[in-house]
mmCIF file of C-alpha atoms in Angstrom:
data_model
loop_
_atom_site.group_PDB
_atom_site.id
_atom_site.type_symbol
_atom_site.label_atom_id
_atom_site.label_comp_id
_atom_site.label_asym_id
_atom_site.label_seq_id
_atom_site.Cartn_x
_atom_site.Cartn_y
_atom_site.Cartn_z
ATOM 1 C CA MET A 19 77.240 -49.760 -61.499
ATOM 2 C CA ARG A 20 75.661 -50.684 -64.824
ATOM 3 C CA SER A 21 74.391 -53.984 -63.408
ATOM 4 C CA LEU A 22 72.965 -52.173 -60.407
ATOM 5 C CA SER A 23 71.203 -49.644 -62.653
ATOM 6 C CA ILE A 24 69.689 -52.389 -64.770
ATOM 7 C CA LEU A 25 68.440 -54.249 -61.695
ATOM 8 C CA THR A 26 67.005 -51.036 -60.273
ATOM 9 C CA PHE A 27 65.292 -50.263 -63.570
ATOM 10 C CA LEU A 28 63.753 -53.732 -63.762
ATOM 11 C CA ALA A 29 62.519 -53.473 -60.180
ATOM 12 C CA LEU A 30 60.927 -50.088 -60.816
ATOM 13 C CA ALA A 31 59.512 -51.054 -64.188
ATOM 14 C CA SER A 32 57.721 -54.007 -62.657
ATOM 15 C CA GLY A 33 55.658 -51.565 -60.563
ATOM 16 C CA PRO A 34 54.592 -51.902 -56.924
ATOM 17 C CA VAL A 35 54.403 -55.427 -55.622
ATOM 18 C CA ALA A 36 50.766 -56.522 -55.418
ATOM 19 C CA ALA A 37 49.577 -56.466 -51.822
ATOM 20 C CA ALA A 38 48.561 -59.770 -50.306
ATOM 21 C CA PRO A 39 44.878 -60.227 -49.421
ATOM 22 C CA VAL A 40 43.965 -59.304 -45.850
ATOM 23 C CA VAL A 41 40.995 -60.980 -44.126
ATOM 24 C CA PHE A 42 38.974 -59.070 -41.547
ATOM 25 C CA ASP A 43 37.399 -62.067 -39.799
ATOM 26 C CA PHE A 44 34.672 -60.399 -37.738
ATOM 27 C CA ALA A 45 33.131 -63.805 -36.905
ATOM 28 C CA ASN A 46 36.222 -64.718 -34.889
ATOM 29 C CA LEU A 47 34.996 -63.732 -31.428
ATOM 30 C CA LYS A 48 34.670 -66.008 -28.408
ATOM 31 C CA TYR A 49 33.838 -65.293 -24.788
ATOM 32 C CA SER A 50 34.938 -67.466 -21.883
ATOM 33 C CA GLY A 51 35.686 -66.690 -18.243
ATOM 34 C CA SER A 52 34.584 -63.083 -18.765
ATOM 35 C CA VAL A 53 37.307 -62.650 -21.390
ATOM 36 C CA ASN A 54 36.946 -62.083 -25.140
ATOM 37 C CA SER A 55 39.369 -63.700 -27.567
ATOM 38 C CA GLY A 56 39.783 -63.745 -31.321
ATOM 39 C CA PHE A 57 39.750 -60.857 -33.787
ATOM 40 C CA LEU A 58 39.025 -57.952 -31.463
ATOM 41 C CA PRO A 59 38.215 -54.299 -32.201
ATOM 42 C CA THR A 60 40.538 -51.666 -30.798
ATOM 43 C CA ASP A 61 37.672 -49.751 -29.187
ATOM 44 C CA GLY A 62 34.920 -52.224 -28.300
ATOM 45 C CA VAL A 63 32.645 -51.834 -25.288
ATOM 46 C CA ALA A 64 31.517 -54.975 -23.456
ATOM 47 C CA CYS A 65 27.797 -55.499 -23.933
ATOM 48 C CA SER A 66 25.087 -58.128 -24.093
ATOM 49 C CA GLY A 67 26.799 -61.074 -22.418
ATOM 50 C CA GLY A 68 30.069 -61.436 -24.279
ATOM 51 C CA ASP A 69 29.448 -59.264 -27.326
ATOM 52 C CA LEU A 70 31.407 -56.102 -28.117
ATOM 53 C CA CYS A 71 29.616 -52.904 -29.144
ATOM 54 C CA SER A 72 30.406 -49.428 -30.400
ATOM 55 C CA SER A 73 28.756 -47.953 -27.278
ATOM 56 C CA ASN A 74 27.189 -48.932 -23.985
ATOM 57 C CA ILE A 75 23.854 -49.931 -25.507
ATOM 58 C CA ALA A 76 22.037 -49.652 -22.185
ATOM 59 C CA SER A 77 22.491 -45.891 -22.316
ATOM 60 C CA SER A 78 23.574 -44.921 -25.837
ATOM 61 C CA LEU A 79 23.302 -46.207 -29.401
ATOM 62 C CA SER A 80 26.209 -44.580 -31.210
ATOM 63 C CA GLY A 81 29.868 -44.727 -32.169
ATOM 64 C CA ASP A 82 31.885 -47.132 -34.282
ATOM 65 C CA LEU A 83 33.913 -50.319 -33.973
ATOM 66 C CA THR A 84 37.475 -50.128 -35.324
ATOM 67 C CA PHE A 85 39.496 -53.111 -36.542
ATOM 68 C CA THR A 86 43.105 -53.223 -37.725
ATOM 69 C CA ASN A 87 44.829 -56.008 -39.648
ATOM 70 C CA GLY A 88 47.747 -56.198 -42.047
ATOM 71 C CA GLY A 89 48.375 -52.471 -41.864
ATOM 72 C CA LEU A 90 44.766 -51.689 -42.816
ATOM 73 C CA THR A 91 42.089 -50.152 -40.590
ATOM 74 C CA VAL A 92 38.314 -50.249 -41.003
ATOM 75 C CA HIS A 93 35.612 -48.428 -39.021
ATOM 76 C CA ALA A 94 32.090 -49.870 -38.747
ATOM 77 C CA GLN A 95 29.025 -47.729 -37.993
ATOM 78 C CA GLY A 96 25.332 -48.542 -37.913
ATOM 79 C CA SER A 97 22.214 -46.698 -39.056
ATOM 80 C CA TYR A 98 18.499 -47.210 -38.472
ATOM 81 C CA ASP A 99 15.571 -45.964 -40.545
ATOM 82 C CA SER A 100 17.790 -43.782 -42.793
ATOM 83 C CA GLY A 101 19.249 -41.974 -39.782
ATOM 84 C CA ALA A 102 22.832 -40.741 -39.558
ATOM 85 C CA PHE A 103 25.496 -43.400 -39.190
ATOM 86 C CA GLY A 104 26.881 -43.632 -35.691
ATOM 87 C CA SER A 105 23.837 -41.986 -34.133
ATOM 88 C CA GLY A 106 20.713 -43.818 -33.050
ATOM 89 C CA ALA A 107 22.257 -47.200 -33.812
ATOM 90 C CA ALA A 108 25.213 -49.177 -32.493
ATOM 91 C CA VAL A 109 27.389 -51.764 -34.185
ATOM 92 C CA VAL A 110 27.800 -55.079 -32.378
ATOM 93 C CA GLN A 111 30.341 -57.844 -32.890
ATOM 94 C CA ASP A 112 28.374 -60.907 -31.871
ATOM 95 C CA HIS A 113 30.379 -63.679 -30.213
ATOM 96 C CA GLU A 114 30.079 -67.371 -31.028
ATOM 97 C CA ASN A 115 31.957 -69.883 -28.894
ATOM 98 C CA GLY A 116 31.386 -72.518 -31.552
ATOM 99 C CA TYR A 117 33.367 -70.500 -34.093
ATOM 100 C CA ASN A 118 35.502 -72.941 -36.099
ATOM 101 C CA GLY A 119 37.710 -70.689 -38.210
ATOM 102 C CA LYS A 120 36.087 -71.527 -41.532
ATOM 103 C CA LEU A 121 35.327 -68.612 -43.843
ATOM 104 C CA SER A 122 33.030 -70.633 -46.095
ATOM 105 C CA GLY A 123 31.159 -73.885 -46.455
ATOM 106 C CA LYS A 124 28.050 -75.522 -45.052
ATOM 107 C CA ASP A 125 29.767 -76.265 -41.752
ATOM 108 C CA ALA A 126 31.223 -72.774 -41.165
ATOM 109 C CA ILE A 127 30.160 -71.475 -37.743
ATOM 110 C CA GLY A 128 30.375 -67.886 -36.484
ATOM 111 C CA ALA A 129 28.441 -64.632 -36.339
ATOM 112 C CA GLY A 130 30.049 -61.245 -37.057
ATOM 113 C CA LEU A 131 28.897 -57.640 -37.217
ATOM 114 C CA GLY A 132 25.310 -56.533 -36.703
ATOM 115 C CA VAL A 133 23.329 -53.463 -35.638
ATOM 116 C CA TYR A 134 21.353 -52.557 -32.512
ATOM 117 C CA HIS A 135 18.687 -49.850 -32.706
ATOM 118 C CA LEU A 136 16.754 -50.550 -29.503
ATOM 119 C CA LYS A 137 18.296 -50.200 -26.056
ATOM 120 C CA THR A 138 15.750 -52.617 -24.638
ATOM 121 C CA ASP A 139 16.023 -55.380 -27.271
ATOM 122 C CA THR A 140 19.446 -56.988 -27.480
ATOM 123 C CA SER A 141 18.071 -60.022 -29.307
ATOM 124 C CA ASP A 142 18.116 -58.013 -32.536
ATOM 125 C CA ASP A 143 21.884 -58.115 -32.973
ATOM 126 C CA ASN A 144 22.152 -58.803 -36.695
ATOM 127 C CA ILE A 145 21.207 -56.576 -39.644
ATOM 128 C CA THR A 146 17.473 -56.580 -40.177
ATOM 129 C CA LEU A 147 14.546 -54.345 -41.204
ATOM 130 C CA LYS A 148 15.584 -50.676 -41.724
ATOM 131 C CA GLU A 149 19.135 -51.355 -40.547
ATOM 132 C CA LYS A 150 22.351 -50.556 -42.433
ATOM 133 C CA ILE A 151 26.053 -50.907 -41.736
ATOM 134 C CA TRP A 152 28.852 -48.776 -43.170
ATOM 135 C CA LEU A 153 32.442 -50.008 -43.319
ATOM 136 C CA HIS A 154 34.980 -47.265 -44.003
ATOM 137 C CA PHE A 155 38.668 -48.011 -44.621
ATOM 138 C CA ASP A 156 41.346 -45.446 -43.829
ATOM 139 C CA GLN A 157 42.852 -45.994 -47.280
ATOM 140 C CA THR A 158 41.745 -47.292 -50.652
ATOM 141 C CA VAL A 159 41.386 -51.070 -50.801
ATOM 142 C CA ALA A 160 40.383 -53.616 -53.397
ATOM 143 C CA LEU A 161 37.517 -55.693 -52.032
ATOM 144 C CA SER A 162 37.280 -59.250 -53.361
ATOM 145 C CA SER A 163 34.690 -60.921 -51.143
ATOM 146 C CA VAL A 164 32.328 -60.430 -48.207
ATOM 147 C CA GLY A 165 31.332 -63.107 -45.731
ATOM 148 C CA PHE A 166 27.759 -63.427 -44.470
ATOM 149 C CA ARG A 167 26.177 -65.465 -41.698
ATOM 150 C CA ALA A 168 22.539 -66.234 -40.980
ATOM 151 C CA GLU A 169 20.577 -65.757 -37.762
ATOM 152 C CA GLY A 170 21.709 -69.190 -36.561
ATOM 153 C CA HIS A 171 25.395 -68.164 -36.894
ATOM 154 C CA ASN A 172 25.758 -70.443 -39.893
ATOM 155 C CA THR A 173 25.502 -70.372 -43.693
ATOM 156 C CA THR A 174 22.425 -72.575 -43.997
ATOM 157 C CA SER A 175 19.497 -70.892 -42.208
ATOM 158 C CA TRP A 176 18.391 -68.249 -44.727
ATOM 159 C CA ILE A 177 15.082 -68.505 -46.524
ATOM 160 C CA SER A 178 15.103 -69.600 -50.171
ATOM 161 C CA ASN A 179 16.670 -66.981 -52.463
ATOM 162 C CA ALA A 180 17.288 -64.654 -49.509
ATOM 163 C CA THR A 181 18.527 -61.208 -50.509
ATOM 164 C CA PHE A 182 20.475 -58.247 -49.161
ATOM 165 C CA GLN A 183 21.587 -54.956 -50.701
ATOM 166 C CA TYR A 184 24.948 -53.235 -51.019
ATOM 167 C CA SER A 185 26.208 -49.833 -52.116
ATOM 168 C CA PHE A 186 29.468 -47.940 -52.494
ATOM 169 C CA ASP A 187 27.988 -44.473 -52.012
ATOM 170 C CA ASN A 188 24.941 -45.032 -49.754
ATOM 171 C CA SER A 189 22.780 -43.883 -52.662
ATOM 172 C CA THR A 190 22.766 -46.454 -55.463
ATOM 173 C CA TRP A 191 21.904 -49.897 -54.144
ATOM 174 C CA THR A 192 22.354 -53.319 -55.758
ATOM 175 C CA THR A 193 20.569 -56.477 -54.662
ATOM 176 C CA GLY A 194 22.535 -59.666 -54.067
ATOM 177 C CA LEU A 195 21.711 -63.196 -52.970
ATOM 178 C CA LEU A 196 22.797 -64.163 -49.477
ATOM 179 C CA PRO A 197 25.260 -67.053 -50.007
ATOM 180 C CA LYS A 198 23.312 -69.973 -48.564
ATOM 181 C CA ASP A 199 25.510 -73.044 -47.903
ATOM 182 C CA VAL A 200 28.535 -71.030 -49.043
ATOM 183 C CA GLY A 201 28.968 -68.031 -46.743
ATOM 184 C CA GLN A 202 31.108 -65.940 -49.110
ATOM 185 C CA PHE A 203 29.814 -63.420 -51.661
ATOM 186 C CA ALA A 204 32.256 -62.399 -54.419
ATOM 187 C CA LEU A 205 32.247 -58.614 -54.704
ATOM 188 C CA SER A 206 34.944 -56.824 -56.676
ATOM 189 C CA HIS A 207 35.279 -53.096 -56.005
ATOM 190 C CA THR A 208 38.058 -50.620 -55.261
ATOM 191 C CA GLY A 209 37.324 -47.837 -52.793
ATOM 192 C CA GLN A 210 37.123 -46.913 -49.132
ATOM 193 C CA ASP A 211 33.395 -47.122 -48.385
ATOM 194 C CA PHE A 212 31.142 -50.176 -48.393
ATOM 195 C CA TYR A 213 27.491 -50.206 -47.281
ATOM 196 C CA PHE A 214 25.198 -53.160 -46.611
ATOM 197 C CA LYS A 215 21.530 -53.262 -45.636
ATOM 198 C CA TYR A 216 18.495 -55.463 -45.220
ATOM 199 C CA GLY A 217 16.590 -55.394 -48.494
ATOM 200 C CA GLY A 218 15.625 -56.890 -51.827
ATOM 201 C CA ILE A 219 12.666 -59.023 -52.925
ATOM 202 C CA HIS A 220 13.337 -61.798 -50.395
ATOM 203 C CA ALA A 221 15.065 -59.782 -47.696
ATOM 204 C CA ASP A 222 16.470 -61.761 -44.777
ATOM 205 C CA GLN A 223 18.580 -60.807 -41.773
ATOM 206 C CA PHE A 224 22.332 -61.353 -41.770
ATOM 207 C CA TYR A 225 25.684 -60.660 -40.130
ATOM 208 C CA ILE A 226 28.812 -59.406 -41.896
ATOM 209 C CA SER A 227 31.216 -62.197 -40.965
ATOM 210 C CA SER A 228 34.288 -61.128 -42.929
ATOM 211 C CA MET A 229 35.784 -58.923 -45.617
ATOM 212 C CA THR A 230 38.741 -59.845 -47.815
ATOM 213 C CA VAL A 231 40.615 -56.812 -49.151
ATOM 214 C CA SER A 232 44.001 -55.827 -50.571
ATOM 215 C CA ALA A 233 45.793 -52.519 -50.105
ATOM 216 C CA VAL A 234 45.917 -50.276 -53.177
ATOM 217 C CA PRO A 235 49.048 -48.122 -53.646
ATOM 218 C CA GLU A 236 48.371 -44.436 -53.102
ATOM 219 C CA PRO A 237 48.967 -41.954 -55.987
ATOM 220 C CA GLU A 238 52.154 -40.845 -54.224
ATOM 221 C CA THR A 239 53.550 -44.336 -54.730
ATOM 222 C CA TYR A 240 53.091 -44.098 -58.481
ATOM 223 C CA ALA A 241 54.646 -40.627 -58.480
ATOM 224 C CA MET A 242 57.716 -42.006 -56.723
ATOM 225 C CA LEU A 243 57.830 -44.862 -59.232
ATOM 226 C CA LEU A 244 57.821 -42.455 -62.185
ATOM 227 C CA ALA A 245 60.448 -40.291 -60.530
ATOM 228 C CA GLY A 246 62.626 -43.355 -59.994
ATOM 229 C CA LEU A 247 62.257 -44.396 -63.610
ATOM 230 C CA GLY A 248 63.242 -40.911 -64.686
ATOM 231 C CA LEU A 249 66.393 -40.964 -62.545
ATOM 232 C CA VAL A 250 67.372 -44.380 -63.861
ATOM 233 C CA GLY A 251 66.852 -43.217 -67.443
ATOM 234 C CA PHE A 252 68.930 -40.076 -66.839
ATOM 235 C CA SER A 253 71.724 -42.160 -65.286
ATOM 236 C CA VAL A 254 71.797 -44.542 -68.270
ATOM 237 C CA ARG A 255 71.915 -41.679 -70.802
ATOM 238 C CA ARG A 256 74.676 -39.924 -68.835
ATOM 239 C CA ARG A 257 76.880 -43.020 -68.880
ATOM 240 C CA LYS A 258 76.397 -43.380 -72.621
#
């Protein structure tokens, strides 16, 4: 029993095992024979010749796209001209049959998530002037990087020193450089809400191609840990 108590104590004292990184690879979408394949949303609506949208963009610009991976779920909604998210704009997952599975590098090919704000113009399927995208996770996550793709579904087509903006509260915005020739932007933040928009000194259009996150234990987990430590301590004292 003593050996078991010691092992239990050591396991509890070490804290929760760090969650492995989970990649939401939005660029992984292909369309062939009228069938989509890859990393699919749970609620996408077929639109614009192989793309998947948050609504039927011919009649409505609204809703969200939901993705689940590794026990985590994220909802994506679009906004136009400071309007409400999920109303007046639709999120689109743009397909790319040349997608090659690479998250970064000069030769990475793929598109990702963009925003529509015009029912009659499906060519504007990335994130451009006055457009924003909000990604909300159902639980707290630690974000480590965001993938971006240019208009040409690559990492090389942005203008020199192209910029975008990001926020964690849709109020305070920070300008970042779109990762030309790289495709991945290191961004460390723990939370549930992540916002991205067209903006900055050299603003250029982009897609959100991926997000790499890790689950963060909920407060209840730490409470159970402390309770377990207390029980182990009580058991040790009782035996003494």
